[in-house]
Amino acid sequence: MKLMVIGGGGREHAVIRKLKENPAVTEIYALPGNGGIAADATCVPIGAKDIEGIVRFARENAIDYAVVTPDDPLVLGCVDALEAVGVPCFGPCAKAAAIEGSKVFAKDLMKKYGIPTAAYQSFSDMDEALRFLDTAPMPTVVKADGLALGKGVIIAKTRAEAKAAVVEMMRDHKFGKSGDKIVIEEYLEGPEVSVLAFTDGKTVVPMVSSMDHKRAGDNDTGLNTGGMGTVAPNPCYTEAIAARCMEEIFLPTIRAMNLEGRTFKGCLYFGLMLTKNGPRVIEYNCRFGDPETQVVLPLLESDLLTIMRAVTEGRLSEVEVRFRRQYACCVILASRGYPEHYEKGFPLTIPEAVRGHVYVAGAALKDGELVTSGGRVLGCTAVADTLPQAIAQAYALAGQIRFENAYCRTDIGQRALRALWGE
Ligand code: AMP
Ligand code: GLY
């Protein structure tokens, strides 16, 4: 089977490694992939947003199955375009990807179907939003409607901060069209949990839960990033909470999307906050999370391609989705300065012995050698029987990798350990 994976980050590297375990796979193309992914797939210089280029490549190369992982191509209708020319895909159609593509859509869906989430108001008029903020309780959360590379969420402690965020989004167009509409929502507190779930629109099968570390600095300080590390499973997510999420959130979301004529097939990501009043949806993503995938897939015992094809064909209930009862930890090595300004182009050395545990996110090949090419450069993942072992092993892996200006958080997993030990 000839597969094509759209995207070029650490998440795609993890997906490709897992897909390769299936003996029926003869070839995997990554569009565009990256210098590190090139060790596991044939990288093709076609961007993830170049829908026409992707479709042309799939036809010319007789691709049997496509996996579309990033948000942009999904929201742009990459799956619709590929299916129109007969290429079966893993990933939602554009209408279903709106669950991530528009925060206003997602919030209105939750309100209409009684799915627990933060109280909110949406606005397309700036003056109205500013007036609302005169009396809204603080802190509050201001969110740009559309995709904004994870940066379109501002937690404002004061009215002045909240108003400044509204003005930046709606008048100064800091996130382009993504800020034409905004959501202002209630500030919630509690541990956060990421749950990725396979769904074919009929059955929903949650994967092992995970915990992201979004802030750039230790002890959750500094700017929000795409994610500096993850652990799985998330110790805050007990079986009782999981059962409640299934009844109150996962199944109602799948039903709601069906009733709206937007059946979701693929991986649906539930970003949850466990508040003292119960679990609440903070966000939906229409795709695998990054770097959640780098800890979730290494724990997946079942064959990924078999599950994905069952999702596409609407027979997810017939396949086994089993996870190892172990722990995984992923430590991201980034370029110092990320998520703002950083230098790239530095030689990157990954010893042969650890390559199998490294997922490359931002590296290019230059004269046959790897050089850094992004903010998040790579993730080191370890799987072990206990969480402390997984954390220690992931850091031991990270210690063996060299590039100039390398930076990582030193406390990945510590919050999970505190939860595990009941502190
Ligand atoms: P997002 O980009 O939607 O993942 O949001 C980024 C982060 O902002 C989340 O991981 C939360 O930590 C935080 N956040 C988003 N919405 C809320 C909320 N209503 N209350 C408190 N924190 C929030
Ligand atoms: N790690 C969060 C995300 O993928 O959006």
Short mmCIF file of C-alpha atoms and ligand atoms in Angstrom, two decimals:
data_model
loop_
_atom_site.label_atom_id
_atom_site.label_comp_id
_atom_site.label_asym_id
_atom_site.label_seq_id
_atom_site.Cartn_x
_atom_site.Cartn_y
_atom_site.Cartn_z
CA MET A 1 0.00 0.00 0.00
CA LYS A 2 1.20 3.48 -0.85
CA LEU A 3 0.38 6.03 1.83
CA MET A 4 0.62 9.78 1.91
CA VAL A 5 0.83 11.80 5.14
CA ILE A 6 0.18 15.54 4.94
CA GLY A 7 2.22 17.71 7.30
CA GLY A 8 5.77 18.02 8.50
CA GLY A 9 6.10 18.18 12.28
CA GLY A 10 6.82 15.91 15.22
CA ARG A 11 3.24 14.70 15.21
CA GLU A 12 3.52 13.57 11.60
CA HIS A 13 6.79 11.83 12.38
CA ALA A 14 5.06 9.88 15.18
CA VAL A 15 2.15 8.98 12.87
CA ILE A 16 4.52 7.81 10.12
CA ARG A 17 6.59 5.63 12.49
CA LYS A 18 3.44 3.97 13.72
CA LEU A 19 1.98 3.46 10.23
CA LYS A 20 5.23 1.80 9.14
CA GLU A 21 4.61 -1.02 11.61
CA ASN A 22 1.97 -2.43 9.25
CA PRO A 23 3.66 -4.91 6.86
CA ALA A 24 1.24 -4.05 4.02
CA VAL A 25 2.72 -0.55 3.80
CA THR A 26 5.22 -0.42 0.94
CA GLU A 27 5.78 3.33 0.67
CA ILE A 28 5.00 6.44 2.71
CA TYR A 29 5.22 9.93 1.21
CA ALA A 30 5.33 12.93 3.55
CA LEU A 31 4.10 16.24 2.10
CA PRO A 32 6.22 18.15 2.91
CA GLY A 33 7.76 16.15 5.78
CA ASN A 34 11.09 17.45 7.09
CA GLY A 35 14.78 16.54 7.20
CA GLY A 36 14.30 14.13 10.10
CA ILE A 37 11.15 12.53 8.73
CA ALA A 38 13.19 11.78 5.58
CA ALA A 39 14.72 8.81 7.47
CA ASP A 40 11.28 7.18 7.65
CA ALA A 41 9.40 8.43 4.58
CA THR A 42 9.93 9.94 1.16
CA CYS A 43 9.57 13.70 1.61
CA VAL A 44 7.97 15.64 -1.23
CA PRO A 45 8.26 19.46 -1.31
CA ILE A 46 4.53 20.18 -1.51
CA GLY A 47 3.17 22.39 1.29
CA ALA A 48 0.37 21.19 3.56
CA LYS A 49 -1.88 24.05 2.40
CA ASP A 50 -1.32 23.41 -1.32
CA ILE A 51 -4.52 21.41 -1.79
CA GLU A 52 -4.24 21.34 -5.61
CA GLY A 53 -0.64 20.15 -5.42
CA ILE A 54 -1.58 17.44 -2.92
CA VAL A 55 -4.43 16.16 -5.08
CA ARG A 56 -2.24 16.14 -8.19
CA PHE A 57 0.50 14.24 -6.38
CA ALA A 58 -1.99 11.66 -5.07
CA ARG A 59 -3.33 11.00 -8.59
CA GLU A 60 0.03 10.89 -10.29
CA ASN A 61 1.44 8.48 -7.73
CA ALA A 62 -1.58 6.21 -7.32
CA ILE A 63 -1.82 6.84 -3.57
CA ASP A 64 -4.00 4.22 -1.85
CA TYR A 65 -4.65 6.08 1.38
CA ALA A 66 -4.02 9.56 2.74
CA VAL A 67 -3.68 10.78 6.32
CA VAL A 68 -4.31 14.52 6.70
CA THR A 69 -3.03 15.67 10.10
CA PRO A 70 -2.66 19.50 10.37
CA ASP A 71 -5.56 21.87 11.02
CA ASP A 72 -5.03 24.13 7.99
CA PRO A 73 -5.50 21.58 5.18
CA LEU A 74 -8.42 20.00 7.04
CA VAL A 75 -10.22 23.34 7.39
CA LEU A 76 -9.37 24.15 3.75
CA GLY A 77 -11.09 20.96 2.56
CA CYS A 78 -8.11 18.73 1.74
CA VAL A 79 -10.08 15.58 2.62
CA ASP A 80 -13.06 16.66 0.49
CA ALA A 81 -10.73 17.33 -2.46
CA LEU A 82 -8.92 13.99 -2.15
CA GLU A 83 -12.12 12.00 -1.72
CA ALA A 84 -13.57 13.71 -4.79
CA VAL A 85 -10.83 12.07 -6.87
CA GLY A 86 -11.28 8.72 -5.14
CA VAL A 87 -8.45 8.78 -2.60
CA PRO A 88 -9.69 7.48 0.78
CA CYS A 89 -8.55 9.63 3.69
CA PHE A 90 -8.18 9.75 7.44
CA GLY A 91 -9.43 13.13 8.65
CA PRO A 92 -12.66 15.12 8.77
CA CYS A 93 -14.22 16.93 5.81
CA ALA A 94 -14.15 20.75 5.90
CA LYS A 95 -17.68 21.01 7.26
CA ALA A 96 -16.71 18.87 10.25
CA ALA A 97 -13.28 20.52 10.67
CA ALA A 98 -15.17 23.74 11.47
CA ILE A 99 -15.31 22.42 15.03
CA GLU A 100 -11.73 23.71 15.26
CA GLY A 101 -11.78 26.23 12.40
CA SER A 102 -14.39 28.44 14.07
CA LYS A 103 -14.53 28.92 17.83
CA VAL A 104 -17.90 30.65 17.45
CA PHE A 105 -19.25 27.55 15.68
CA ALA A 106 -17.84 25.25 18.38
CA LYS A 107 -19.24 27.36 21.23
CA ASP A 108 -22.68 27.67 19.60
CA LEU A 109 -22.72 23.90 19.03
CA MET A 110 -21.97 23.24 22.69
CA LYS A 111 -24.62 25.69 23.84
CA LYS A 112 -27.27 24.26 21.49
CA TYR A 113 -26.63 20.67 22.58
CA GLY A 114 -25.94 21.27 26.28
CA ILE A 115 -22.29 20.20 26.19
CA PRO A 116 -20.51 21.64 29.25
CA THR A 117 -18.15 24.52 28.44
CA ALA A 118 -17.28 28.00 29.72
CA ALA A 119 -20.13 30.56 29.49
CA TYR A 120 -19.49 32.96 26.61
CA GLN A 121 -20.64 35.68 24.25
CA SER A 122 -19.53 36.03 20.65
CA PHE A 123 -19.05 39.35 18.89
CA SER A 124 -18.50 40.61 15.36
CA ASP A 125 -18.75 44.25 16.39
CA MET A 126 -15.81 45.69 18.33
CA ASP A 127 -17.72 48.42 20.20
CA GLU A 128 -20.23 45.89 21.42
CA ALA A 129 -17.40 43.65 22.69
CA LEU A 130 -15.77 46.60 24.48
CA ARG A 131 -19.08 47.58 26.10
CA PHE A 132 -19.60 44.00 27.27
CA LEU A 133 -16.19 44.11 28.95
CA ASP A 134 -17.23 47.13 31.05
CA THR A 135 -19.27 44.84 33.28
CA ALA A 136 -17.90 41.31 32.61
CA PRO A 137 -16.28 39.58 35.60
CA MET A 138 -12.45 39.39 35.56
CA PRO A 139 -10.31 37.47 34.76
CA THR A 140 -11.83 36.73 31.40
CA VAL A 141 -10.70 34.97 28.22
CA VAL A 142 -10.66 36.55 24.76
CA LYS A 143 -10.42 34.20 21.76
CA ALA A 144 -10.08 34.90 18.06
CA ASP A 145 -12.69 32.92 16.10
CA GLY A 146 -10.39 31.32 13.52
CA LEU A 147 -7.08 29.47 13.45
CA ALA A 148 -4.23 31.50 14.96
CA LEU A 149 -1.37 29.04 15.47
CA GLY A 150 -2.43 28.51 19.09
CA LYS A 151 -1.82 32.20 19.84
CA GLY A 152 -5.34 33.57 19.53
CA VAL A 153 -6.29 33.05 23.20
CA ILE A 154 -5.66 35.82 25.73
CA ILE A 155 -6.28 35.29 29.43
CA ALA A 156 -6.93 38.83 30.70
CA LYS A 157 -6.72 39.65 34.39
CA THR A 158 -7.94 43.21 34.03
CA ARG A 159 -10.50 45.07 31.91
CA ALA A 160 -7.67 47.04 30.31
CA GLU A 161 -5.88 43.86 29.19
CA ALA A 162 -9.10 42.35 27.87
CA LYS A 163 -9.96 45.50 25.92
CA ALA A 164 -6.46 45.70 24.49
CA ALA A 165 -6.79 42.11 23.26
CA VAL A 166 -10.13 42.89 21.60
CA VAL A 167 -8.68 45.93 19.86
CA GLU A 168 -5.63 43.97 18.65
CA MET A 169 -7.82 41.23 17.22
CA MET A 170 -10.71 43.24 15.79
CA ARG A 171 -9.20 46.60 14.80
CA ASP A 172 -5.51 45.81 14.25
CA HIS A 173 -6.21 42.38 12.71
CA LYS A 174 -3.31 40.77 14.60
CA PHE A 175 -4.56 37.35 13.50
CA GLY A 176 -5.88 38.49 10.13
CA LYS A 177 -9.40 37.36 9.33
CA SER A 178 -9.32 34.94 12.27
CA GLY A 179 -10.09 37.92 14.53
CA ASP A 180 -13.07 39.32 12.59
CA LYS A 181 -15.24 37.52 15.11
CA ILE A 182 -14.25 36.85 18.70
CA VAL A 183 -15.48 34.92 21.70
CA ILE A 184 -15.27 36.31 25.23
CA GLU A 185 -15.66 33.57 27.78
CA GLU A 186 -15.73 32.75 31.45
CA TYR A 187 -12.36 32.02 33.04
CA LEU A 188 -12.24 28.45 34.33
CA GLU A 189 -9.82 26.77 36.71
CA GLY A 190 -8.70 23.19 37.19
CA PRO A 191 -6.29 20.64 35.76
CA GLU A 192 -6.25 20.37 31.96
CA VAL A 193 -6.49 17.05 30.15
CA SER A 194 -6.11 16.28 26.44
CA VAL A 195 -8.16 13.38 25.12
CA LEU A 196 -7.75 12.35 21.49
CA ALA A 197 -10.49 10.08 20.21
CA PHE A 198 -10.98 8.04 17.08
CA THR A 199 -14.47 8.40 15.69
CA ASP A 200 -16.26 7.32 12.53
CA GLY A 201 -19.33 9.37 13.41
CA LYS A 202 -21.03 6.36 15.00
CA THR A 203 -18.56 5.01 17.53
CA VAL A 204 -16.14 7.08 19.58
CA VAL A 205 -13.03 5.44 21.03
CA PRO A 206 -10.96 7.68 23.31
CA MET A 207 -7.22 7.10 23.28
CA VAL A 208 -5.11 7.17 26.42
CA SER A 209 -5.35 10.64 28.03
CA SER A 210 -2.41 13.03 28.13
CA MET A 211 -1.13 16.26 29.67
CA ASP A 212 0.44 19.03 27.61
CA HIS A 213 2.83 21.71 28.91
CA LYS A 214 1.99 24.75 26.84
CA ARG A 215 4.03 27.51 28.46
CA ALA A 216 7.61 28.10 27.35
CA GLY A 217 9.15 28.23 30.83
CA ASP A 218 9.44 26.00 33.89
CA ASN A 219 6.57 26.06 36.39
CA ASP A 220 4.21 27.13 33.60
CA THR A 221 5.67 30.59 33.15
CA GLY A 222 6.37 32.51 29.96
CA LEU A 223 4.52 32.59 26.68
CA ASN A 224 2.13 30.00 25.29
CA THR A 225 3.78 27.68 22.77
CA GLY A 226 2.65 24.82 20.59
CA GLY A 227 3.57 22.55 23.54
CA MET A 228 6.91 21.93 25.28
CA GLY A 229 6.28 18.37 26.38
CA THR A 230 3.64 15.81 27.28
CA VAL A 231 3.00 12.84 29.51
CA ALA A 232 0.45 10.05 29.17
CA PRO A 233 -1.74 8.88 30.76
CA ASN A 234 -2.82 12.01 32.63
CA PRO A 235 -3.16 11.06 36.33
CA CYS A 236 -5.94 13.65 36.87
CA TYR A 237 -8.16 11.78 34.42
CA THR A 238 -9.62 9.02 36.58
CA GLU A 239 -11.92 6.27 35.32
CA ALA A 240 -14.89 7.98 36.93
CA ILE A 241 -14.10 11.25 35.12
CA ALA A 242 -13.56 9.37 31.87
CA ALA A 243 -17.00 7.77 32.17
CA ARG A 244 -18.56 11.14 32.84
CA CYS A 245 -16.78 12.72 29.84
CA MET A 246 -18.04 9.94 27.59
CA GLU A 247 -21.68 10.56 28.62
CA GLU A 248 -21.61 14.35 28.95
CA ILE A 249 -19.12 15.36 26.26
CA PHE A 250 -17.82 12.77 23.78
CA LEU A 251 -21.05 11.06 22.71
CA PRO A 252 -23.11 14.29 22.75
CA THR A 253 -20.50 15.96 20.51
CA ILE A 254 -20.59 13.15 17.95
CA ARG A 255 -24.42 13.20 17.96
CA ALA A 256 -24.49 16.98 17.69
CA MET A 257 -22.20 16.95 14.65
CA ASN A 258 -24.39 14.31 12.99
CA LEU A 259 -27.54 16.34 13.67
CA GLU A 260 -25.88 19.39 12.13
CA GLY A 261 -25.07 17.41 8.97
CA ARG A 262 -21.36 17.58 9.77
CA THR A 263 -20.49 13.99 10.63
CA PHE A 264 -16.96 13.95 12.06
CA LYS A 265 -14.63 11.16 10.97
CA GLY A 266 -11.03 11.11 12.09
CA CYS A 267 -9.31 12.09 15.32
CA LEU A 268 -11.26 14.50 17.47
CA TYR A 269 -9.25 16.23 20.18
CA PHE A 270 -11.03 17.25 23.36
CA GLY A 271 -9.16 19.87 25.38
CA LEU A 272 -10.81 19.54 28.78
CA MET A 273 -10.62 21.37 32.06
CA LEU A 274 -11.59 19.45 35.19
CA THR A 275 -13.30 22.19 37.19
CA LYS A 276 -14.83 21.74 40.62
CA ASN A 277 -18.22 21.74 38.90
CA GLY A 278 -17.23 18.93 36.53
CA PRO A 279 -15.39 18.54 33.24
CA ARG A 280 -15.70 21.39 30.71
CA VAL A 281 -14.60 21.62 27.08
CA ILE A 282 -11.93 24.30 26.64
CA GLU A 283 -11.43 23.59 22.95
CA TYR A 284 -11.96 21.06 20.22
CA ASN A 285 -9.28 20.29 17.65
CA CYS A 286 -10.16 18.46 14.46
CA ARG A 287 -6.90 16.46 14.50
CA PHE A 288 -4.19 14.76 16.50
CA GLY A 289 -2.52 17.12 19.01
CA ASP A 290 1.14 18.02 18.89
CA PRO A 291 3.00 16.94 21.08
CA GLU A 292 0.22 14.77 22.58
CA THR A 293 0.55 12.36 19.65
CA GLN A 294 4.22 11.78 20.50
CA VAL A 295 3.18 10.13 23.81
CA VAL A 296 -0.17 8.63 22.80
CA LEU A 297 0.88 6.67 19.71
CA PRO A 298 3.93 5.02 21.33
CA LEU A 299 1.48 3.57 23.87
CA LEU A 300 -0.87 2.27 21.16
CA GLU A 301 -0.51 -1.49 20.94
CA SER A 302 -2.98 -2.03 18.08
CA ASP A 303 -2.19 -1.33 14.44
CA LEU A 304 -2.79 2.33 13.55
CA LEU A 305 -3.48 1.84 9.85
CA THR A 306 -6.13 -0.80 10.60
CA ILE A 307 -7.88 1.63 12.96
CA MET A 308 -7.63 4.55 10.55
CA ARG A 309 -9.10 2.60 7.66
CA ALA A 310 -11.92 1.36 9.87
CA VAL A 311 -12.68 5.01 10.73
CA THR A 312 -12.77 5.93 7.04
CA GLU A 313 -15.01 2.99 6.22
CA GLY A 314 -17.37 3.54 9.15
CA ARG A 315 -16.60 0.28 10.96
CA LEU A 316 -14.62 1.48 13.95
CA SER A 317 -16.75 -0.67 16.27
CA GLU A 318 -15.27 -3.79 14.63
CA VAL A 319 -11.60 -3.14 15.36
CA GLU A 320 -9.54 -3.38 18.50
CA VAL A 321 -7.96 -0.22 19.92
CA ARG A 322 -5.68 -1.30 22.74
CA PHE A 323 -3.12 0.72 24.71
CA ARG A 324 -0.17 -0.50 26.77
CA ARG A 325 -0.64 -0.02 30.49
CA GLN A 326 2.56 1.99 30.73
CA TYR A 327 3.61 5.64 30.88
CA ALA A 328 5.14 7.85 28.22
CA CYS A 329 6.91 11.19 28.46
CA CYS A 330 7.94 13.47 25.59
CA VAL A 331 10.42 16.32 26.15
CA ILE A 332 10.60 18.91 23.39
CA LEU A 333 13.99 20.37 22.49
CA ALA A 334 13.41 23.84 21.06
CA SER A 335 15.53 26.65 19.69
CA ARG A 336 16.29 29.17 22.46
CA GLY A 337 13.95 32.14 22.03
CA TYR A 338 10.96 30.10 20.80
CA PRO A 339 8.06 30.97 20.49
CA GLU A 340 9.37 34.43 19.55
CA HIS A 341 12.69 35.08 17.84
CA TYR A 342 15.24 32.33 17.47
CA GLU A 343 18.11 31.39 15.21
CA LYS A 344 18.16 28.32 13.04
CA GLY A 345 20.50 26.50 10.66
CA PHE A 346 22.61 24.89 13.41
CA PRO A 347 23.98 21.36 12.85
CA LEU A 348 21.94 18.77 14.73
CA THR A 349 23.44 15.53 16.02
CA ILE A 350 21.16 12.65 16.98
CA PRO A 351 23.16 9.53 17.96
CA GLU A 352 22.11 6.41 16.03
CA ALA A 353 21.19 4.58 19.25
CA VAL A 354 18.47 7.09 20.22
CA ARG A 355 16.98 7.82 16.79
CA GLY A 356 14.08 5.45 17.30
CA HIS A 357 12.91 7.54 20.27
CA VAL A 358 13.19 10.91 18.58
CA TYR A 359 10.46 12.60 16.56
CA VAL A 360 11.80 15.43 14.46
CA ALA A 361 9.69 18.59 14.16
CA GLY A 362 11.95 21.31 12.80
CA ALA A 363 15.03 20.14 10.94
CA ALA A 364 16.15 20.26 7.32
CA LEU A 365 18.79 18.39 5.36
CA LYS A 366 21.66 20.55 4.14
CA ASP A 367 24.32 18.76 2.10
CA GLY A 368 23.08 15.49 3.60
CA GLU A 369 23.40 16.71 7.22
CA LEU A 370 20.60 17.70 9.59
CA VAL A 371 20.32 21.35 10.59
CA THR A 372 17.72 23.03 12.80
CA SER A 373 14.93 24.76 10.88
CA GLY A 374 12.19 25.56 13.38
CA GLY A 375 11.21 26.62 16.87
CA ARG A 376 10.36 23.19 18.13
CA VAL A 377 13.22 21.06 16.82
CA LEU A 378 12.45 17.58 18.10
CA GLY A 379 10.76 15.54 20.80
CA CYS A 380 12.36 12.74 22.83
CA THR A 381 9.86 10.11 23.93
CA ALA A 382 10.38 7.35 26.48
CA VAL A 383 7.93 4.61 27.46
CA ALA A 384 8.35 2.92 30.86
CA ASP A 385 6.40 1.08 33.55
CA THR A 386 6.25 4.08 35.86
CA LEU A 387 5.89 7.80 35.28
CA PRO A 388 9.13 8.74 37.10
CA GLN A 389 11.03 6.27 34.91
CA ALA A 390 9.47 7.60 31.72
CA ILE A 391 10.38 11.17 32.69
CA ALA A 392 13.96 10.25 33.65
CA GLN A 393 14.46 8.30 30.43
CA ALA A 394 13.06 11.06 28.22
CA TYR A 395 15.47 13.55 29.79
CA ALA A 396 18.34 11.07 29.41
CA LEU A 397 17.53 10.87 25.68
CA ALA A 398 17.36 14.66 25.40
CA GLY A 399 20.79 14.88 27.05
CA GLN A 400 22.34 12.94 24.20
CA ILE A 401 21.23 15.33 21.47
CA ARG A 402 23.35 18.28 20.48
CA PHE A 403 22.64 21.53 18.68
CA GLU A 404 23.53 25.10 19.44
CA ASN A 405 20.99 27.12 21.45
CA ALA A 406 19.02 24.02 22.41
CA TYR A 407 16.39 24.69 25.06
CA CYS A 408 13.96 22.51 26.97
CA ARG A 409 11.81 22.83 30.04
CA THR A 410 13.28 20.93 32.97
CA ASP A 411 9.96 20.12 34.67
CA ILE A 412 7.98 18.12 32.11
CA GLY A 413 5.86 15.61 34.03
CA GLN A 414 6.35 17.18 37.49
CA ARG A 415 2.76 18.44 37.63
CA ALA A 416 1.56 14.93 36.73
CA LEU A 417 3.76 13.42 39.45
CA ARG A 418 2.27 15.78 42.03
CA ALA A 419 -1.24 14.73 40.94
CA LEU A 420 -0.25 11.06 41.08
CA TRP A 421 1.09 11.44 44.60
CA GLY A 422 -1.97 13.41 45.68
CA GLU A 423 -0.16 16.63 46.56
P1 AMP B 1 -6.26 27.06 23.25
O1 AMP B 1 -5.35 27.79 22.30
O2 AMP B 1 -7.70 27.18 22.95
O3 AMP B 1 -5.75 25.68 23.51
O4 AMP B 1 -6.08 27.77 24.66
C1 AMP B 1 -4.82 27.91 25.19
C2 AMP B 1 -4.87 27.76 26.69
O5 AMP B 1 -5.60 28.84 27.25
C3 AMP B 1 -5.59 26.53 27.18
O6 AMP B 1 -4.79 25.39 27.19
C4 AMP B 1 -5.96 26.95 28.58
O7 AMP B 1 -4.87 26.78 29.46
C5 AMP B 1 -6.23 28.42 28.44
N1 AMP B 1 -7.67 28.66 28.36
C6 AMP B 1 -8.45 28.65 27.27
N2 AMP B 1 -9.74 28.90 27.59
C7 AMP B 1 -9.77 29.09 28.93
C8 AMP B 1 -10.82 29.39 29.89
N3 AMP B 1 -12.08 29.57 29.51
N4 AMP B 1 -10.46 29.51 31.17
C9 AMP B 1 -9.18 29.36 31.57
N5 AMP B 1 -8.17 29.08 30.73
C10 AMP B 1 -8.45 28.95 29.43
N1 GLY B 2 -0.95 20.48 21.90
C1 GLY B 2 -2.09 21.23 21.55
C2 GLY B 2 -2.43 21.21 20.11
O1 GLY B 2 -2.02 20.36 19.35
O2 GLY B 2 -3.15 22.09 19.69
#
